[in-house]
Amino acid sequence: MANNGQTDTAAMVAMLSELAAVNVRLALVADAQLWQLHHGQVTLDDTPLTERAWRYSTASFLELRLPGPTIAALLRGEEQHVHGLHVVVPGPPASSASTSRLRGQQEWDRVTTPWPRTEWTLNRDANTLQTGHDLLIGDGPSFLNFDQALSAFLHQRPHDSNAGRSDLWRITLPQRAGWLSQITIGPDLLTAIVDGEDLDGAVLELSWAAGNERQSVDGASAYRFALPDGLAPDSLLMLRREDQWLDWRSFPAPTYGRARDASVVWEQPGPELDLLLANGEGQHLECKQQVPEGDSRKKMLKTIAAFASQDGGTVLIGVRDDLQIVGLLEGADVDKQVLQVVGMIRDNLEPVPSYESRVIEHDGKTVLVLEVSGGGQMYAYRDGHRAEFYVRVGPNTVPAGHHEIAAGFRQAPTATF
C-alpha cells in the first residue's frame, strides 16, 4: 500500500480480515430499529483499551475491541451486530481510501502521537442520517447535541463549530519501528534522542543547503551533531533505513499560532527567533518595537483579534518593523510589561482568545513573544459598546467584511461533521 495517495478499499478489507482483533470507536445514529454508522475509527494496534459505551435514544458511542473480519464486513457495507446493536453502513462503500503517512508529533484531525503513523480515510456519501441538535441524556455524560458528544468521545476536547468532517472511516496504523522522541537544539549542538522497536540498519541524517552529515544508529540512544555555525535555516533531520524514512523533523520558521512540537526543545531560543524572523512580517507575524501605549495599543489588539479569528499568528514585542531586534527598554520590569499586555487583551478583546506569552533573550536583548491560536470563531475588539471585527490580509490588519463575520459565526452543517 502507498504511503500517500489512494488505497483500494478491497486492499483495506483484505488487511482487516486477516487481523484477529482491532481497537474500534464507533459513533452511531438511531435509524428506526437500526443504528447507522456516522463515523468509525479503527486502530491497528494491540494496545489495551478501556471499553466505553455511551447510549442515548438517538445516538450511541462505542469504544471496544472487535474482530478484524467484523470491521472488514462493515467496510464492505454489510450489516453487523455490535455490542447488542444492529449496525448498518450508509450507501455503497467508497472504492478507495485517502492515504497519508505522518511523522511523529504531526497533528491530524486533532490527534498527535509521538511515533509516525499511516492514516486511511474513507468519505461518507449523501445518504448519512442528519445527527440533529437534540439534548443527549442517557447512559453516558449529558451533552447539548451530537457534535459535542462526538468531540468529547473522540478527543476529550470541546467541539469546534468550524471543524467540518466528511470521513466515514478513519483507520490508523502506528509505526513504531523508529522515531525521534526529542530533539534539543543548542547554540552549537543538536541532540536527537532516538527510540523504536526495530532500528537495525537505521541511519540518522542532518541535511542543510550546503551539506549533510550522517550517523549509523546503534539502538535507542542520544545522537549528537555539532553546529559550529548554529542551526542552518531549512535544516532537515531524517531517521531512515535505506530509501525509506522512519521519522523526520524540519526546522523552518516556527508554525504561527499552532500547537508547538513538544519533541523539539530550543535550549537557547535565539536561533528560534532568527528562524521566526526569516520570512518577515506577513499574514502571521507582527512586530512591535515596544509595548504600545495610547492609540497604538488599538492597532496591536486589532491584530491579535484578527490572528485569533483566523488561523493564528505571532506578535513580537521588542522588534522593529524592519526586523531589527532592539529588545524591550533597558531596565524595564519585564514581568510588569507582560502583565500590562495581558491586561490589554483581557479588557479589550471578546471573548479572550487563547494565547501563550513567552520571553526570549537574544544577544542580550529581551523580546516578548505572544503566540495567538486560531480559535475557530470571530473575536471582537471592544471599543466602548461597539464590537469591531478584523482579519489579516498579508502584513495588514483590515476590518472584516460582512461575509467573513457571518462565516465566523456560522455553525458547520451537522451532516458533514
Coordinates of C-alpha atoms in Angstrom, one line a residue:
M1 CA 0.0 0.0 0.0
A2 CA 1.2 3.5 -0.8
N3 CA 2.4 5.9 1.9
N4 CA 0.5 8.8 0.3
G5 CA -2.3 8.9 -2.2
Q6 CA -5.1 6.4 -2.6
T7 CA -5.5 2.8 -1.5
D8 CA -8.2 0.4 -2.9
T9 CA -10.9 -0.3 -0.3
A10 CA -10.5 -4.0 -1.3
A11 CA -6.9 -3.9 0.0
M12 CA -8.1 -2.4 3.3
V13 CA -10.8 -5.1 3.6
A14 CA -8.2 -7.8 3.0
M15 CA -5.8 -6.4 5.6
L16 CA -8.5 -6.2 8.2
S17 CA -9.9 -9.7 7.5
E18 CA -6.5 -11.1 8.5
L19 CA -6.4 -9.4 11.9
A20 CA -7.7 -11.3 15.0
A21 CA -8.9 -8.1 16.7
V22 CA -8.6 -4.3 16.4
N23 CA -9.4 -1.3 18.6
V24 CA -12.5 0.5 17.4
R25 CA -14.5 3.6 18.2
L26 CA -18.0 4.0 16.6
A27 CA -20.4 6.9 16.5
L28 CA -23.9 5.7 15.6
V29 CA -27.2 7.4 14.9
A30 CA -30.6 5.8 15.5
D31 CA -32.5 4.8 12.3
A32 CA -35.8 3.1 13.3
Q33 CA -34.8 -0.2 14.8
L34 CA -31.3 0.0 13.3
W35 CA -28.2 2.1 14.1
Q36 CA -26.5 3.8 11.2
L37 CA -22.7 4.4 11.3
H38 CA -21.9 8.1 11.4
H39 CA -18.1 7.8 12.0
G40 CA -15.8 4.9 12.8
Q41 CA -12.2 4.9 14.0
V42 CA -10.0 1.8 13.8
T43 CA -6.5 1.5 15.3
L44 CA -4.5 -1.5 14.1
D45 CA -2.8 -2.0 17.4
D46 CA -2.6 -4.4 20.3
T47 CA -2.6 -1.6 22.9
P48 CA -5.1 -2.4 25.7
L49 CA -8.1 -0.2 25.9
T50 CA -10.9 0.5 28.5
E51 CA -14.2 -0.3 26.8
R52 CA -16.8 2.5 26.9
A53 CA -20.5 2.7 25.8
W54 CA -22.4 5.9 25.8
R55 CA -26.0 5.0 24.9
Y56 CA -28.8 7.6 24.2
S57 CA -32.2 7.3 22.5
T58 CA -30.9 8.9 19.3
A59 CA -27.2 8.1 19.3
S60 CA -24.6 5.7 20.7
F61 CA -20.9 5.9 21.1
L62 CA -18.8 2.7 21.5
E63 CA -15.2 2.0 22.2
L64 CA -14.3 -1.7 22.2
R65 CA -12.1 -4.4 20.7
L66 CA -13.7 -6.2 17.8
P67 CA -12.6 -9.0 15.4
G68 CA -10.9 -7.7 12.3
P69 CA -13.4 -9.6 10.0
T70 CA -16.3 -7.7 11.6
I71 CA -14.8 -4.3 10.7
A72 CA -13.9 -5.7 7.2
A73 CA -17.6 -6.6 6.7
L74 CA -18.7 -3.1 7.8
L75 CA -16.2 -1.6 5.3
R76 CA -17.9 -3.7 2.6
G77 CA -21.2 -2.2 3.6
E78 CA -22.6 -5.3 5.3
E79 CA -24.8 -5.1 8.3
Q80 CA -23.3 -6.4 11.6
H81 CA -24.4 -6.9 15.2
V82 CA -22.1 -4.9 17.5
H83 CA -22.5 -4.7 21.3
G84 CA -26.1 -5.7 21.0
L85 CA -26.8 -3.1 18.3
H86 CA -27.8 -3.8 14.6
V87 CA -25.3 -1.6 12.8
V88 CA -25.8 -0.6 9.1
V89 CA -23.5 1.5 6.9
P90 CA -24.9 4.3 4.8
G91 CA -24.7 3.8 1.0
P92 CA -22.2 1.7 -1.0
P93 CA -18.6 1.6 0.2
A94 CA -16.1 4.0 -1.3
S95 CA -13.8 2.5 -3.9
S96 CA -10.7 3.8 -2.4
A97 CA -9.3 5.4 0.8
S98 CA -7.1 8.5 1.0
T99 CA -3.7 7.5 2.4
S100 CA -1.3 9.7 4.4
R101 CA 1.8 8.8 6.3
L102 CA 2.5 11.2 9.1
R103 CA 5.7 11.8 11.0
G104 CA 5.9 11.8 14.8
Q105 CA 4.2 14.7 16.6
Q106 CA 2.3 15.7 13.5
E107 CA -1.3 16.7 14.2
W108 CA -4.1 15.5 12.0
D109 CA -7.8 15.7 12.9
R110 CA -6.9 16.8 16.4
V111 CA -4.7 13.8 17.1
T112 CA -0.9 13.8 17.8
T113 CA 1.2 10.8 18.5
P114 CA 5.0 10.6 19.4
W115 CA 5.6 8.0 16.7
P116 CA 4.8 8.1 13.0
R117 CA 1.6 6.5 11.7
T118 CA -0.3 5.8 8.5
E119 CA -3.9 7.1 8.2
W120 CA -6.5 5.9 5.8
T121 CA -9.8 7.8 5.5
L122 CA -13.0 6.8 3.6
N123 CA -15.5 9.5 3.0
R124 CA -19.2 9.1 3.6
D125 CA -21.9 9.6 0.9
A126 CA -25.0 11.8 0.9
N127 CA -27.2 9.0 2.5
T128 CA -25.8 9.6 6.0
L129 CA -28.5 10.5 8.5
Q130 CA -28.7 14.0 9.9
T131 CA -27.4 14.0 13.5
G132 CA -29.8 16.6 14.9
H133 CA -29.5 19.1 17.7
D134 CA -31.3 17.3 20.5
L135 CA -30.0 17.1 24.0
L136 CA -28.3 13.7 24.7
I137 CA -29.3 12.3 28.1
G138 CA -28.8 8.6 28.8
D139 CA -26.2 6.1 29.9
G140 CA -23.3 8.4 29.2
P141 CA -22.5 12.0 30.1
S142 CA -25.1 14.5 29.1
F143 CA -24.4 16.8 26.1
L144 CA -26.1 19.7 24.3
N145 CA -26.0 17.9 21.0
F146 CA -24.4 15.1 19.0
D147 CA -21.5 17.1 17.8
Q148 CA -20.4 18.0 21.3
A149 CA -20.7 14.4 22.4
L150 CA -18.7 13.2 19.4
S151 CA -15.8 15.6 20.1
A152 CA -15.8 14.7 23.8
F153 CA -15.8 10.9 23.0
L154 CA -13.1 11.1 20.3
H155 CA -10.8 13.8 21.6
Q156 CA -11.9 14.8 25.2
R157 CA -11.9 18.4 23.8
P158 CA -14.7 21.0 23.1
H159 CA -16.5 20.9 19.8
D160 CA -15.1 23.3 17.1
S161 CA -18.0 24.5 15.0
N162 CA -15.8 25.3 12.1
A163 CA -14.1 21.9 12.0
G164 CA -16.2 20.1 9.4
R165 CA -15.5 16.5 8.5
S166 CA -16.7 14.2 5.8
D167 CA -15.0 10.9 6.7
L168 CA -17.0 7.8 7.5
W169 CA -14.0 5.7 8.4
R170 CA -10.6 6.6 9.8
I171 CA -8.1 3.7 10.1
T172 CA -4.7 4.2 11.8
L173 CA -1.6 2.1 11.8
P174 CA 1.0 3.1 14.4
Q175 CA 4.6 2.7 13.1
R176 CA 6.9 2.3 16.0
A177 CA 10.0 0.9 14.2
G178 CA 11.8 4.1 15.0
W179 CA 11.0 7.7 15.9
L180 CA 12.6 10.9 17.2
S181 CA 11.3 11.3 20.8
Q182 CA 13.2 14.5 21.5
I183 CA 15.4 17.0 19.6
T184 CA 17.3 19.6 21.6
I185 CA 18.8 22.5 19.7
G186 CA 21.6 24.5 21.4
P187 CA 23.8 27.3 20.0
D188 CA 26.4 24.8 18.8
L189 CA 24.9 21.3 19.2
L190 CA 21.8 19.3 18.1
T191 CA 21.0 16.3 20.2
A192 CA 18.4 13.8 19.0
I193 CA 17.0 11.0 21.2
V194 CA 16.0 8.1 19.0
D195 CA 13.6 5.4 20.2
G196 CA 12.0 2.5 18.5
E197 CA 11.3 -1.2 18.2
D198 CA 13.3 -2.1 15.1
L199 CA 16.3 0.2 14.5
D200 CA 18.5 -2.3 12.7
G201 CA 20.2 -0.7 9.7
A202 CA 18.8 2.8 10.6
V203 CA 20.7 6.0 9.8
L204 CA 20.3 9.5 11.3
E205 CA 20.9 12.3 8.8
L206 CA 21.1 16.0 9.3
S207 CA 20.8 17.9 6.0
W208 CA 21.0 21.6 5.1
A209 CA 21.5 23.6 1.9
A210 CA 25.3 23.4 2.0
G211 CA 25.8 19.8 3.0
N212 CA 24.8 16.9 5.3
E213 CA 26.1 14.6 8.0
R214 CA 25.1 11.0 8.8
Q215 CA 25.4 8.7 11.8
S216 CA 24.7 5.0 12.0
V217 CA 22.0 4.3 14.6
D218 CA 23.1 1.7 17.2
G219 CA 19.9 1.2 19.1
A220 CA 17.8 3.6 21.1
S221 CA 20.1 6.3 22.4
A222 CA 21.1 10.0 22.1
Y223 CA 22.9 11.1 19.0
R224 CA 24.7 14.5 18.6
F225 CA 25.5 16.8 15.7
A226 CA 27.9 19.7 16.1
L227 CA 26.6 23.0 14.9
P228 CA 29.7 25.2 14.6
D229 CA 27.7 27.9 12.8
G230 CA 24.4 27.3 14.6
L231 CA 21.4 25.5 13.1
A232 CA 21.2 26.4 9.4
P233 CA 17.8 27.6 8.0
D234 CA 15.6 24.8 6.5
S235 CA 17.6 22.0 8.1
L236 CA 16.1 18.5 8.0
L237 CA 16.7 15.7 10.5
M238 CA 15.9 12.3 9.0
L239 CA 15.7 8.9 10.6
R240 CA 15.8 6.5 7.7
R241 CA 16.6 3.0 6.6
E242 CA 17.9 2.8 3.0
D243 CA 15.4 4.8 0.9
Q244 CA 12.5 4.7 3.4
W245 CA 12.0 7.2 6.2
L246 CA 11.1 6.2 9.7
D247 CA 10.7 9.7 11.2
W248 CA 11.8 13.2 10.5
R249 CA 11.7 16.8 11.7
S250 CA 12.3 20.0 9.7
F251 CA 13.2 23.4 11.2
P252 CA 11.8 26.2 9.1
A253 CA 10.3 29.3 10.7
P254 CA 8.1 28.0 13.5
T255 CA 4.4 27.5 12.7
Y256 CA 2.5 30.5 13.9
G257 CA -0.4 30.2 16.3
R258 CA -0.4 26.4 16.3
A259 CA 0.5 23.8 18.9
R260 CA 4.2 23.7 19.3
D261 CA 6.1 20.5 18.6
A262 CA 6.6 19.0 22.0
S263 CA 9.5 17.0 20.8
V264 CA 11.7 20.0 19.8
V265 CA 13.4 21.9 22.7
W266 CA 15.2 25.1 21.9
E267 CA 17.9 25.1 24.6
Q268 CA 18.9 28.6 23.6
P269 CA 16.0 30.3 21.9
G270 CA 18.0 32.9 19.9
P271 CA 18.1 30.6 16.8
E272 CA 14.4 30.1 17.1
L273 CA 13.9 33.9 16.9
D274 CA 16.1 34.2 13.9
L275 CA 14.1 31.5 12.1
L276 CA 10.9 33.2 13.1
L277 CA 12.0 36.5 11.5
A278 CA 13.4 34.8 8.4
N279 CA 10.1 35.3 6.5
G280 CA 9.4 38.8 7.7
E281 CA 6.2 40.5 8.7
G282 CA 3.2 39.0 6.9
Q283 CA -0.1 37.1 7.3
H284 CA 1.0 35.5 10.6
L285 CA 3.7 37.8 12.1
E286 CA 3.5 41.3 13.5
C287 CA 6.4 43.2 15.1
K288 CA 6.2 46.0 17.7
Q289 CA 9.2 47.9 18.9
Q290 CA 7.9 48.4 22.4
V291 CA 4.8 47.6 24.5
P292 CA 2.3 50.0 22.8
E293 CA 0.7 52.9 24.6
G294 CA -2.2 55.2 23.8
D295 CA -3.7 54.9 20.3
S296 CA -1.1 52.4 19.2
R297 CA -2.5 49.9 21.6
K298 CA -5.6 49.5 19.5
K299 CA -3.5 48.6 16.4
M300 CA -1.9 45.7 18.3
L301 CA -5.1 44.5 19.8
K302 CA -6.9 44.6 16.4
T303 CA -4.1 42.4 15.0
I304 CA -4.4 39.9 17.9
A305 CA -8.2 39.7 17.3
A306 CA -7.5 39.1 13.6
F307 CA -5.0 36.3 14.3
A308 CA -7.5 34.6 16.7
S309 CA -10.3 35.0 14.2
Q310 CA -8.3 33.2 11.5
D311 CA -5.6 30.6 11.8
G312 CA -3.4 32.2 14.5
G313 CA -0.3 34.4 14.5
T314 CA 2.6 35.7 16.5
V315 CA 3.3 39.2 17.9
L316 CA 7.0 40.1 18.7
I317 CA 7.4 43.0 21.1
G318 CA 11.0 44.3 21.0
V319 CA 11.4 44.0 17.2
R320 CA 11.2 46.9 14.8
D321 CA 9.2 46.8 11.5
D322 CA 12.5 46.4 9.6
L323 CA 13.0 43.2 11.7
Q324 CA 15.9 44.7 13.7
I325 CA 15.9 43.2 17.2
V326 CA 16.0 46.1 19.7
G327 CA 14.6 44.4 22.8
L328 CA 12.4 45.9 25.5
L329 CA 13.5 49.1 27.2
E330 CA 16.7 48.5 29.3
G331 CA 15.9 48.4 32.9
A332 CA 12.2 47.8 32.3
D333 CA 10.4 45.3 34.6
V334 CA 9.7 42.5 32.1
D335 CA 7.0 40.8 34.3
K336 CA 5.2 44.2 34.7
Q337 CA 5.2 44.6 30.9
V338 CA 3.8 41.1 30.4
L339 CA 1.0 41.8 32.9
Q340 CA 0.4 45.1 31.0
V341 CA -0.2 43.2 27.7
V342 CA -2.2 40.5 29.4
G343 CA -4.5 43.2 30.9
M344 CA -4.9 44.9 27.5
I345 CA -6.1 41.6 26.0
R346 CA -8.4 40.8 28.8
D347 CA -10.0 44.2 28.9
N348 CA -10.4 44.8 25.2
L349 CA -10.9 41.5 23.3
E350 CA -14.2 39.5 23.5
P351 CA -14.0 36.6 24.0
V352 CA -10.5 36.5 25.3
P353 CA -8.5 34.4 22.8
S354 CA -6.2 31.5 23.5
Y355 CA -2.6 32.7 23.5
E356 CA 0.8 32.0 25.1
S357 CA 3.3 34.6 26.2
R358 CA 7.0 33.9 26.3
V359 CA 10.2 35.9 26.9
I360 CA 13.2 35.2 24.6
E361 CA 16.7 36.5 25.3
H362 CA 18.7 37.2 22.2
D363 CA 22.2 38.7 22.2
G364 CA 21.5 40.5 25.5
K365 CA 18.1 41.8 24.3
T366 CA 14.7 40.8 25.7
V367 CA 11.8 40.0 23.3
L368 CA 8.3 39.4 24.4
V369 CA 6.5 36.8 22.2
L370 CA 2.7 36.4 22.0
E371 CA 1.6 33.2 20.2
V372 CA -2.1 33.6 19.4
S373 CA -4.0 30.4 18.5
G374 CA -6.7 30.4 15.8
G375 CA -9.9 29.9 17.7
G376 CA -12.4 28.7 15.0
Q377 CA -14.7 31.7 15.6
M378 CA -14.7 35.5 15.4
Y379 CA -13.1 37.6 18.1
A380 CA -14.0 41.2 18.6
Y381 CA -12.1 44.3 19.6
R382 CA -14.4 46.1 22.0
D383 CA -14.4 49.9 21.5
G384 CA -16.8 51.1 24.2
H385 CA -20.1 49.4 23.5
R386 CA -19.2 48.7 19.9
A387 CA -17.7 45.3 18.8
E388 CA -15.3 45.6 15.8
F389 CA -14.1 42.6 13.8
Y390 CA -10.8 42.3 11.9
V391 CA -8.9 39.9 9.6
R392 CA -5.3 39.7 8.4
V393 CA -4.6 40.4 4.8
G394 CA -0.8 39.9 4.2
P395 CA 1.0 42.2 6.6
N396 CA -2.1 44.4 7.2
T397 CA -5.0 44.2 9.6
V398 CA -8.2 45.3 8.0
P399 CA -11.9 45.4 9.0
A400 CA -13.7 42.1 8.4
G401 CA -16.3 42.0 5.7
H402 CA -19.9 41.1 6.4
H403 CA -19.4 37.7 4.7
E404 CA -16.3 37.0 6.8
I405 CA -18.1 37.9 10.0
A406 CA -21.1 35.7 9.1
A407 CA -18.8 32.8 8.2
G408 CA -17.0 33.1 11.5
F409 CA -20.3 32.7 13.4
R410 CA -21.9 30.1 11.2
Q411 CA -22.3 26.6 12.6
A412 CA -20.8 23.8 10.4
P413 CA -23.5 21.6 8.9
T414 CA -24.0 18.7 11.2
A415 CA -24.2 16.2 8.3
T416 CA -20.6 16.8 7.5
F417 CA -19.1 16.6 10.9

